[in-house]
XYZ file of C-alpha atoms in Angstrom:
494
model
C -25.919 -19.045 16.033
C -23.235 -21.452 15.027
C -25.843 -23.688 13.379
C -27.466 -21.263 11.530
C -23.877 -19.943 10.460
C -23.572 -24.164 8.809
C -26.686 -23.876 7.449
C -26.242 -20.372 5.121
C -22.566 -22.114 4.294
C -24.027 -25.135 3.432
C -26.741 -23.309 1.615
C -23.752 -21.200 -0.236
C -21.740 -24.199 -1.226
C -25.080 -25.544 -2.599
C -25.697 -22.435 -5.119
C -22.475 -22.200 -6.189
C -23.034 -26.046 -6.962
C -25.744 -25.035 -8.917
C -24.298 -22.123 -10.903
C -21.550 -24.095 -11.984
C -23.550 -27.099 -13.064
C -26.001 -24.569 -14.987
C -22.753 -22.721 -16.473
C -21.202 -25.486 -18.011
C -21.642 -24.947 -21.225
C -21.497 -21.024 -21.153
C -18.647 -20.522 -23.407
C -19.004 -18.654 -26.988
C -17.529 -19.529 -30.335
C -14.179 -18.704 -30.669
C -12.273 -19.339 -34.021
C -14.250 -22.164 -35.116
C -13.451 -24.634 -37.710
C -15.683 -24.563 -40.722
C -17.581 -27.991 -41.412
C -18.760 -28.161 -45.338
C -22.736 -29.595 -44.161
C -25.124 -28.941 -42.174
C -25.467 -30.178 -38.444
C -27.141 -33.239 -37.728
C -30.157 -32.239 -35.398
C -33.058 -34.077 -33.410
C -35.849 -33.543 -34.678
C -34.668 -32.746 -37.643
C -36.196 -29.015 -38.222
C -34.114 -27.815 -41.253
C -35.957 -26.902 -43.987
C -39.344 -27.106 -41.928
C -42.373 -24.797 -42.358
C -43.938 -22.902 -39.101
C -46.851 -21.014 -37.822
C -45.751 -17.564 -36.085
C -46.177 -18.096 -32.454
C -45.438 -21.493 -32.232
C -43.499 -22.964 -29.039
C -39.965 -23.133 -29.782
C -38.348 -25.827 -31.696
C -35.758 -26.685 -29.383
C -33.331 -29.094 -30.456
C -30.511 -31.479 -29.496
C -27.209 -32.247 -31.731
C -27.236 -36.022 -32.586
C -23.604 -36.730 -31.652
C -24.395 -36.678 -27.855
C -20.505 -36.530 -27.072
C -20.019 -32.675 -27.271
C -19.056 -30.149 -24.996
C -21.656 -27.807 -25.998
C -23.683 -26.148 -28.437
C -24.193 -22.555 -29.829
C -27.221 -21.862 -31.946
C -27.959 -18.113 -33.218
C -31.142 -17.295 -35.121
C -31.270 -14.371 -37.748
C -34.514 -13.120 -39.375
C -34.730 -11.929 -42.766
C -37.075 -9.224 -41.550
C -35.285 -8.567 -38.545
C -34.935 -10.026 -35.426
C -32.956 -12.263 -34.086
C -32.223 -15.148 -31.145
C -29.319 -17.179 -29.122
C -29.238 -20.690 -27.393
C -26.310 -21.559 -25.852
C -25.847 -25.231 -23.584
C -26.731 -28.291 -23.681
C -29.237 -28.572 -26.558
C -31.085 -25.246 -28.099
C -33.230 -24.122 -25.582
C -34.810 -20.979 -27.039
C -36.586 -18.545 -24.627
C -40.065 -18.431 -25.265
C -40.908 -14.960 -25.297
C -37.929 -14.023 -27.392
C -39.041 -17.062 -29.999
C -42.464 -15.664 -30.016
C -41.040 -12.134 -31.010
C -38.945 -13.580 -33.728
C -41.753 -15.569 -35.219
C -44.401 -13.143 -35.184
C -41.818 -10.232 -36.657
C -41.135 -12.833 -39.313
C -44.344 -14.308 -40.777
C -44.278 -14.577 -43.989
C -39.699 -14.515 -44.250
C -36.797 -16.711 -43.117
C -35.018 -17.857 -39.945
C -31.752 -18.694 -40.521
C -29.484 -20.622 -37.667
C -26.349 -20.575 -37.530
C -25.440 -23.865 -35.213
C -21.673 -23.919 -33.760
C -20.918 -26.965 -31.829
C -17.884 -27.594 -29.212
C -16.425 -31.008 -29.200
C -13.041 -32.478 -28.035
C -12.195 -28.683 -26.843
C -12.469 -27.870 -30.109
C -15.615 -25.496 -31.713
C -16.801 -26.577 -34.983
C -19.420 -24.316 -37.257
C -21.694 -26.292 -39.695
C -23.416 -24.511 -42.934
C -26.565 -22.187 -41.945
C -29.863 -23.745 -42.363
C -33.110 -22.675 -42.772
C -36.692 -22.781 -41.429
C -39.478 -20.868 -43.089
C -42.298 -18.974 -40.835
C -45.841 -19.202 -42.680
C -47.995 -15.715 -43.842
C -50.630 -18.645 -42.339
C -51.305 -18.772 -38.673
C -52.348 -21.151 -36.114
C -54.294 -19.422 -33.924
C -55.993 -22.596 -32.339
C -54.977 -23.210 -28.249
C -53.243 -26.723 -29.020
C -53.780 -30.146 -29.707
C -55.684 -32.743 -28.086
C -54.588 -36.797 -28.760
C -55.048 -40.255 -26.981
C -51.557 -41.519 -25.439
C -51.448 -44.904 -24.905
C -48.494 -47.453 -24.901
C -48.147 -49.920 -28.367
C -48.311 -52.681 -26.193
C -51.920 -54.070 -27.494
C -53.444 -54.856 -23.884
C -56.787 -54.295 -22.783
C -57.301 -50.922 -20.770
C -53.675 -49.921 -18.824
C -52.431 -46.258 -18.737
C -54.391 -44.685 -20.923
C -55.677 -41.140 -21.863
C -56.733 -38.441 -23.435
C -54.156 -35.563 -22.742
C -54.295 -31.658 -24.321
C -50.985 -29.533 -25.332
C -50.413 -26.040 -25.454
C -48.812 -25.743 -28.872
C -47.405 -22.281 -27.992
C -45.986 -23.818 -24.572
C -44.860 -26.805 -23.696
C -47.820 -27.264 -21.397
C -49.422 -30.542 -21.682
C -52.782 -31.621 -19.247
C -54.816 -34.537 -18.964
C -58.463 -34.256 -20.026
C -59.564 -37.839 -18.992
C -57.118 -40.124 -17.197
C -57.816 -43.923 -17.277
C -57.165 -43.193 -13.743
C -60.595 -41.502 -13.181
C -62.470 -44.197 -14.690
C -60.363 -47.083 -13.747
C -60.615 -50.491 -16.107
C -62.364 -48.542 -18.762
C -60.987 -47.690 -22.176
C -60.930 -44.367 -23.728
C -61.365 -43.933 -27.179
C -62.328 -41.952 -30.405
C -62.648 -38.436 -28.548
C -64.327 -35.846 -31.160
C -65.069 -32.342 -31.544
C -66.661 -30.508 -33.879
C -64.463 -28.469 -35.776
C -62.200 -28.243 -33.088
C -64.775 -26.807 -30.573
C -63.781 -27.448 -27.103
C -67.574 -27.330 -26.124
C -68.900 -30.061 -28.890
C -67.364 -33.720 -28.920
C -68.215 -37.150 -28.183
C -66.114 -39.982 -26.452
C -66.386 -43.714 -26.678
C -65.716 -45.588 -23.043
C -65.296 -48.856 -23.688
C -65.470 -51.727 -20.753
C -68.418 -52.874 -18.168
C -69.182 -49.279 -17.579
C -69.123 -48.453 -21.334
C -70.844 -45.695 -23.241
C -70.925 -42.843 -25.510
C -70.164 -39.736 -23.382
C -72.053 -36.678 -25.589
C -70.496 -33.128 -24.538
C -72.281 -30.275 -25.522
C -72.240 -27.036 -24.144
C -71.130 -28.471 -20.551
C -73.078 -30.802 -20.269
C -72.352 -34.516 -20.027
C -74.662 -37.293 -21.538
C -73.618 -40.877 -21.710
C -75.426 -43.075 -24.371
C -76.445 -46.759 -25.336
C -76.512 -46.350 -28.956
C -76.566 -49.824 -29.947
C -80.280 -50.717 -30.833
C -82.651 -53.421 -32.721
C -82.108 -52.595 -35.581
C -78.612 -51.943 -35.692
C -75.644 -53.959 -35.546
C -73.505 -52.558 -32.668
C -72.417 -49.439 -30.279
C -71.124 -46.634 -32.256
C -67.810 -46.376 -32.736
C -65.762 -43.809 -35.523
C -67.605 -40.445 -35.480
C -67.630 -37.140 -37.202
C -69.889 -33.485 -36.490
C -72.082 -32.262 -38.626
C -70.810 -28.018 -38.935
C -74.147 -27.180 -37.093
C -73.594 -29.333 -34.073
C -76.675 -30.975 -33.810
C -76.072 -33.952 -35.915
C -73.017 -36.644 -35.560
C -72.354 -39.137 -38.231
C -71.098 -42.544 -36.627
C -70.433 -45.920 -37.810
C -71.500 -49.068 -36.029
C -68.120 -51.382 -36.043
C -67.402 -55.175 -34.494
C -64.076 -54.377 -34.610
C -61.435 -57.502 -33.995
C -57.781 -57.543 -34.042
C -54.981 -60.812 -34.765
C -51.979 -61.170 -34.426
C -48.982 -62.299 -37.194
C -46.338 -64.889 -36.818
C -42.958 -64.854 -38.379
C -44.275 -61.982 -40.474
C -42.429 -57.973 -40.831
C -46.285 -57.273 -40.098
C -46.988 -57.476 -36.072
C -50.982 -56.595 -36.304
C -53.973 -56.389 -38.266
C -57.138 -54.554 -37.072
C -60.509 -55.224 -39.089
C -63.803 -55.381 -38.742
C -66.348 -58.257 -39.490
C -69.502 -55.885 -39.719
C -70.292 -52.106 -40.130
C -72.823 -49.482 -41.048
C -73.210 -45.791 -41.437
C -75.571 -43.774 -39.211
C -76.413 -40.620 -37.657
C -77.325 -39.288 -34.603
C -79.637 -36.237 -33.805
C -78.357 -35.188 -30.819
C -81.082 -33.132 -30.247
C -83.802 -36.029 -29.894
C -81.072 -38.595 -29.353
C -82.365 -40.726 -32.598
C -80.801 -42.551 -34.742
C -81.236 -41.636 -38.820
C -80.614 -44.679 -40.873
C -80.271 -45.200 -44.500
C -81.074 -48.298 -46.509
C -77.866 -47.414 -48.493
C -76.168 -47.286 -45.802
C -77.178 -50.283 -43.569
C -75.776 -52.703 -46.164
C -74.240 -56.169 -46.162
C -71.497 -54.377 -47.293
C -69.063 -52.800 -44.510
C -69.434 -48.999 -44.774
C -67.255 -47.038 -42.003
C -64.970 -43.529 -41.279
C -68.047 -41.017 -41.705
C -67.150 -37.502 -42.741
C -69.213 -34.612 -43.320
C -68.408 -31.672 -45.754
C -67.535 -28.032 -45.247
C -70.805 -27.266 -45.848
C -72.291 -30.157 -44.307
C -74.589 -30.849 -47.358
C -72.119 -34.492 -48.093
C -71.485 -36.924 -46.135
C -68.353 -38.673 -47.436
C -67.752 -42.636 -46.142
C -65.607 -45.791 -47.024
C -67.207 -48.748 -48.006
C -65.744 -52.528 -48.850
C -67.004 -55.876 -49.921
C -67.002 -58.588 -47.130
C -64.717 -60.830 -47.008
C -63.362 -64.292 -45.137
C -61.275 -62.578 -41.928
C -59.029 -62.784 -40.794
C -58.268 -65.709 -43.720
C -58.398 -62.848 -46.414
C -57.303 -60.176 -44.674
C -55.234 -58.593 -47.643
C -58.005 -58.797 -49.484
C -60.220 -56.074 -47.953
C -60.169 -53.067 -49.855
C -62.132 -49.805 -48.888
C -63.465 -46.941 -51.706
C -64.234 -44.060 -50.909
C -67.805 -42.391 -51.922
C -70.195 -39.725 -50.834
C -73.962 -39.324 -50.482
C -75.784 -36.457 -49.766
C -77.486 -34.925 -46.347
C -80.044 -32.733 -45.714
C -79.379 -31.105 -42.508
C -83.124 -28.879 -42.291
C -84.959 -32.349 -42.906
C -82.849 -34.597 -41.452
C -82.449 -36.763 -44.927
C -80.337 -38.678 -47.158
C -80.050 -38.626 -51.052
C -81.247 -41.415 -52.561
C -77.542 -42.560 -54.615
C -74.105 -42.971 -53.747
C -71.027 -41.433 -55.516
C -67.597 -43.379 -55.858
C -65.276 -41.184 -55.642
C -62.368 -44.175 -55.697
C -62.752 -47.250 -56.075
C -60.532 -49.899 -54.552
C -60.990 -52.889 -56.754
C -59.817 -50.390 -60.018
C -57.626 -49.220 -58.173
C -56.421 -51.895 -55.652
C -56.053 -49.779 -53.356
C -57.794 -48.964 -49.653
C -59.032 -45.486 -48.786
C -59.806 -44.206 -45.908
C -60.164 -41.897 -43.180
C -61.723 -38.862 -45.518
C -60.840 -35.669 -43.220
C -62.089 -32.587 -45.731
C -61.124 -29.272 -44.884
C -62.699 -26.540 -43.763
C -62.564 -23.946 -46.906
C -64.369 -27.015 -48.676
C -61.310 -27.252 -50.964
C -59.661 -30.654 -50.173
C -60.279 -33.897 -49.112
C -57.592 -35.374 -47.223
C -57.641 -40.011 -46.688
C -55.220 -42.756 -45.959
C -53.919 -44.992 -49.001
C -53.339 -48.536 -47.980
C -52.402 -51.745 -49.965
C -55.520 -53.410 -47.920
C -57.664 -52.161 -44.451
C -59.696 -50.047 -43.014
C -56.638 -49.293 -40.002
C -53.896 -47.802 -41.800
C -51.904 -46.790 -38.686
C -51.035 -50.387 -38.618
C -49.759 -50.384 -41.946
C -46.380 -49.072 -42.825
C -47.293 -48.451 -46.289
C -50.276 -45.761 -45.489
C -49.518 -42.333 -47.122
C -51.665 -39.565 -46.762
C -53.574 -38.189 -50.130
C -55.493 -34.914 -50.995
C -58.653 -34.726 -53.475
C -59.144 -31.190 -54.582
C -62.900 -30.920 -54.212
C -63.173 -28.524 -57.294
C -61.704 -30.656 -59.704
C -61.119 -34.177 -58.371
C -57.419 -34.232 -59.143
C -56.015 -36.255 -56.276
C -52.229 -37.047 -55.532
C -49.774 -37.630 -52.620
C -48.807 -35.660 -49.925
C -45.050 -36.115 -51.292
C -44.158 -33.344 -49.122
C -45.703 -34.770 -45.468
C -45.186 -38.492 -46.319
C -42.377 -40.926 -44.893
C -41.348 -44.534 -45.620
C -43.434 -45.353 -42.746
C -47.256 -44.923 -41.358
C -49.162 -41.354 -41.740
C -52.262 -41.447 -39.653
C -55.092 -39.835 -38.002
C -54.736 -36.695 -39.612
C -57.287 -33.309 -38.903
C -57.262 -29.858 -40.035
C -56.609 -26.791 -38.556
C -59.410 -24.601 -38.619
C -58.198 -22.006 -41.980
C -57.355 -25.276 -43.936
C -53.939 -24.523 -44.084
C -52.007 -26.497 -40.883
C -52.872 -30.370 -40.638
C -51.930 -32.498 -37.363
C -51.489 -36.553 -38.359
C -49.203 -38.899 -36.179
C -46.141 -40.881 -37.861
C -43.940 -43.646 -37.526
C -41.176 -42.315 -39.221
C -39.135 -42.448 -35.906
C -38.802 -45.825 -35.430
C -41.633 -47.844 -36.973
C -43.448 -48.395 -33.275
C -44.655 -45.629 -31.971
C -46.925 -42.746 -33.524
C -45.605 -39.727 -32.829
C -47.415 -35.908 -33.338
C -46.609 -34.418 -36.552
C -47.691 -30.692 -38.047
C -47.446 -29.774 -41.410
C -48.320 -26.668 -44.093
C -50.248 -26.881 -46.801
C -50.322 -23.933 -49.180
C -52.734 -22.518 -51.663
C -51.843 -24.872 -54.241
C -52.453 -28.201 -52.390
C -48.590 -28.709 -51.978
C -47.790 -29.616 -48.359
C -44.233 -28.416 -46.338
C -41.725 -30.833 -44.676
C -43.598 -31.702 -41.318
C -42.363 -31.117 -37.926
C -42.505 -33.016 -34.904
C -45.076 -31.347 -31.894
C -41.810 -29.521 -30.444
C -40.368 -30.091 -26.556
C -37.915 -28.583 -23.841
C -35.153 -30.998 -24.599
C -37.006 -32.835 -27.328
C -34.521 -35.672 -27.477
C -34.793 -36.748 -23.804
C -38.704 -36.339 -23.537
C -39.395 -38.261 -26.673
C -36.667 -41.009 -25.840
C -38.212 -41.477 -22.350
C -41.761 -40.989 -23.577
C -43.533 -44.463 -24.249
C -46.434 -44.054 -25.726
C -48.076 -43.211 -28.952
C -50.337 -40.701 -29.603
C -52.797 -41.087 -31.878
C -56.759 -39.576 -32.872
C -54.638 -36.313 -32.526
C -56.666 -33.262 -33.580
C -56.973 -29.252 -33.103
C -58.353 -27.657 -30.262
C -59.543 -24.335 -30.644
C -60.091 -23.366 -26.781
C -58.500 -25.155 -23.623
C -60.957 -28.217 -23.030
C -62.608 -28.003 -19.521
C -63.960 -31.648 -18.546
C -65.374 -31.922 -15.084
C -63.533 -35.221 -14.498
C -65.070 -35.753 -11.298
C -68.437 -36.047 -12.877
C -67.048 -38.367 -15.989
C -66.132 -40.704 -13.186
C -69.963 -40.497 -10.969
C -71.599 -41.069 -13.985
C -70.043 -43.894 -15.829
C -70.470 -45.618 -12.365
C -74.009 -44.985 -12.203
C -74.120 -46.864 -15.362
C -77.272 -44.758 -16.508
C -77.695 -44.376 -19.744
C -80.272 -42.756 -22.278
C -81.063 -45.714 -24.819
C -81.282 -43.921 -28.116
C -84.051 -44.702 -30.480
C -84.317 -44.679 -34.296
C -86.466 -41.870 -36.229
């Protein structure tokens, strides 16, 4: 009896332990001193435009030497929410409620921050919560560490966007000493999308209405495995190119990499036959890469450049960006190519066309050279509107460092790229607006519980980052039997 007695006391002394650790910074706002700017914030949220529903944008002050923080959230349609600790730590439920009672208004915070014993109260700011929404599940992206080994802790990882819940859809642990790559679905279809593995047990892994088919696609008379990919909208085509792709290294350079390839083609595969559809105007001895198709899928849209002496002449590679059409009922090509830009008018490389879905923009990477702009701190994102070929700069979405692997939400109107803007290393998950006029908001980074500890611990980048409409549901178990069997279809050409 006397133990057990110990036990509840020690078990008491514990919780109150506990209570007063989580009550430290419990203490409201009392006759604070007025500070004439706003508070300096991680991520840096004011001014930001958001889907309804999103998770919460937590955040933490910059000065980390406070006592505490007091955030309270007013919306201009009603509504309203308190954080109170450590950082902003919003509930979920009662950030949901806010958001979705203010679609299409205002939330404005009103941050108060305790420091030296004394509370201080910075100007309100503002975010604005889109008439848009972003209805899709999450986002799905390749983390991997920017340390340019072959293979290591790799994979391809899904996050709730309206959580914080984040699960791994392929693990390099499943398949160990293989690389994961290029994972891509079709329209953001959780049942349609393709995956490179790269390594002695490599293949193309085709997904299609759960089922798992692993691929040699690279042939006779073509030049190597596939590589970049991109649906057609009625699932039973994919547009790939065929890439030897190389990388090398700079010394006593600002530059630490350059990524380039010394051969590629166009193709694309009917996945219903698993054939290959060439093109003579696409199987040049020119390097033509980053397929696209259309809204409609009627136009396939591609980058093309002149060879060149690599990695000698590396700044000299310069993609355009052109367009040919595709008949999806024959399975056909059109028989000329549109340049849409051309990089040696402009000087310029383009690449990476992502159009949208409403078949109103065109959204591509502008380099000063390249085919891999996430390499290059100079790549901006651009938009082409389709209907009349004005293009321009994403002033809105772009940094002073890399914009990358961008992808659309499904109602055109939310796009997903990863940045450098943190710190010039690692790509991080960005989402921006774009409204009806082409004019995009301030991004914001993919929000966290405790944002400033999980992406100061985290060490990788994420890149190939895209929409998911649906949770994706890979039987890992079978991923790993059958890249061991090491059976694969061969695929033929039509």
């Amino acid at each position: 009896m006397e133990l057990i007695n110990i036990r509840y006391k020690l078990l008491a002394v514990c919780c109150c332990l506990i209570a007063i650790a989580g009550s430290s910074c419990s203490e409201r706002p009392t006759s604070p001193t007025m500070v004439n700017e706003q508070p300096a914030i991680y991520p840096d949220y004011i001014g930001v435009t958001i889907p309804a529903d999103i998770a919460p944008l937590d955040f933490n002050f910059t000065d980390e030497e406070i006592d505490c923080m007091d955030v309270v959230v007013k919306g201009s349609k009603g509504g309203d929410s308190h954080a109170n600790g450590d950082w902003a730590d919003f509930d979920v439920d009662d950030w949901h409620e806010l958001t979705e009672q203010n679609a299409g208004g205002e939330l404005l915070f009103t941050v108060c921050v305790k420091k030296n014993g004394q509370w201080l109260q910075y100007q309100d700011f503002k975010m604005y919560v889109s008439k848009y929404r972003l209805d899709e599940y999450g986002v799905t992206y390749r983390r991997i560490a920017p340390g340019y080994e072959v293979g290591g802790d790799i994979g391809i990882y899904q996050r709730d966007i309206h959580s914080f819940d984040e699960s791994a859809i392929l693990a390099e642990s499943v398949v160990p000493g293989q690389c994961m790559n290029c994972h891509v679905a079709n329209r953001a279809n959780p049942n349609t999308f393709n995956m490179q593995i790269r390594g002695e047990h490599g293949g193309t892994l085709l997904y299609k209405d759960g089922k798992q088919i692993y691929l040699t696609t690279k042939t006779d008379s073509t030049v190597a495995n596939t590589s970049y990919s991109y649906w057609h909208p009625d699932g039973d085509y994919c547009a790939f190119s065929t890439n030897s792709i190389h990388q090398s290294f700079f010394v006593g350079t600002g530059q630490r990499i350059e990524v380039y390839d010394t051969f590629s083609n166009v193709l694309v595969l009917d996945t219903r036959t698993n054939e290959l559809v060439l093109c003579p105007l696409l199987q040049t001895d020119d390097w033509e890469t980053y397929p696209a198709f259309s809204a409609d899928g009627k136009t396939l849209y591609y980058c093309t450049a002149k060879p060149h002496r690599v990695p000698a002449e590396w700044d000299q590679v310069k993609y355009s960006l052109c367009r040919i059409s595709f008949d999806a009922k024959t399975g056909t090509y059109g028989n000329h190519v549109d340049t849409l830009l051309n990089a040696r008018e402009l000087n310029r490389s383009f690449t990476y066309p992502r159009p949208s879905y409403d078949g109103k923009w065109l959204m591509y990477n502008v380099t000063a050279c390249g085919n891999f702009p996430v390499n290059h701190p100079e790549a901006d994102l651009w938009l082409m509107n389709l209907m009349t070929g004005e293009t321009y700069p994403l002033a809105g979405a772009n940094s002073d460092d890399t914009e990358s692997f961008h992808n659309w939400s499904l109602n055109s109107h939310w796009f997903v790229f990863s940045s450098r803007r943190e710190n010039g290393v690692y790509s991080m998950p960005y989402i921006a607006f774009l409204d009806e006029k082409g004019k995009a908001g301030k991004p914001f980074l993919l929000p966290q519980r405790n944002p400033k500890k999980y992406y100061q611990e985290e060490m990788d980048s994420y890149n190939c980052i895209d929409f998911t409409r649906e949770k994706v549901q890979l039987d890992a178990r079978e991923v790993h039997r059958k890249v061991f069997e090491n059976k694969r279809e061969q695929v033929k050409i039509r």
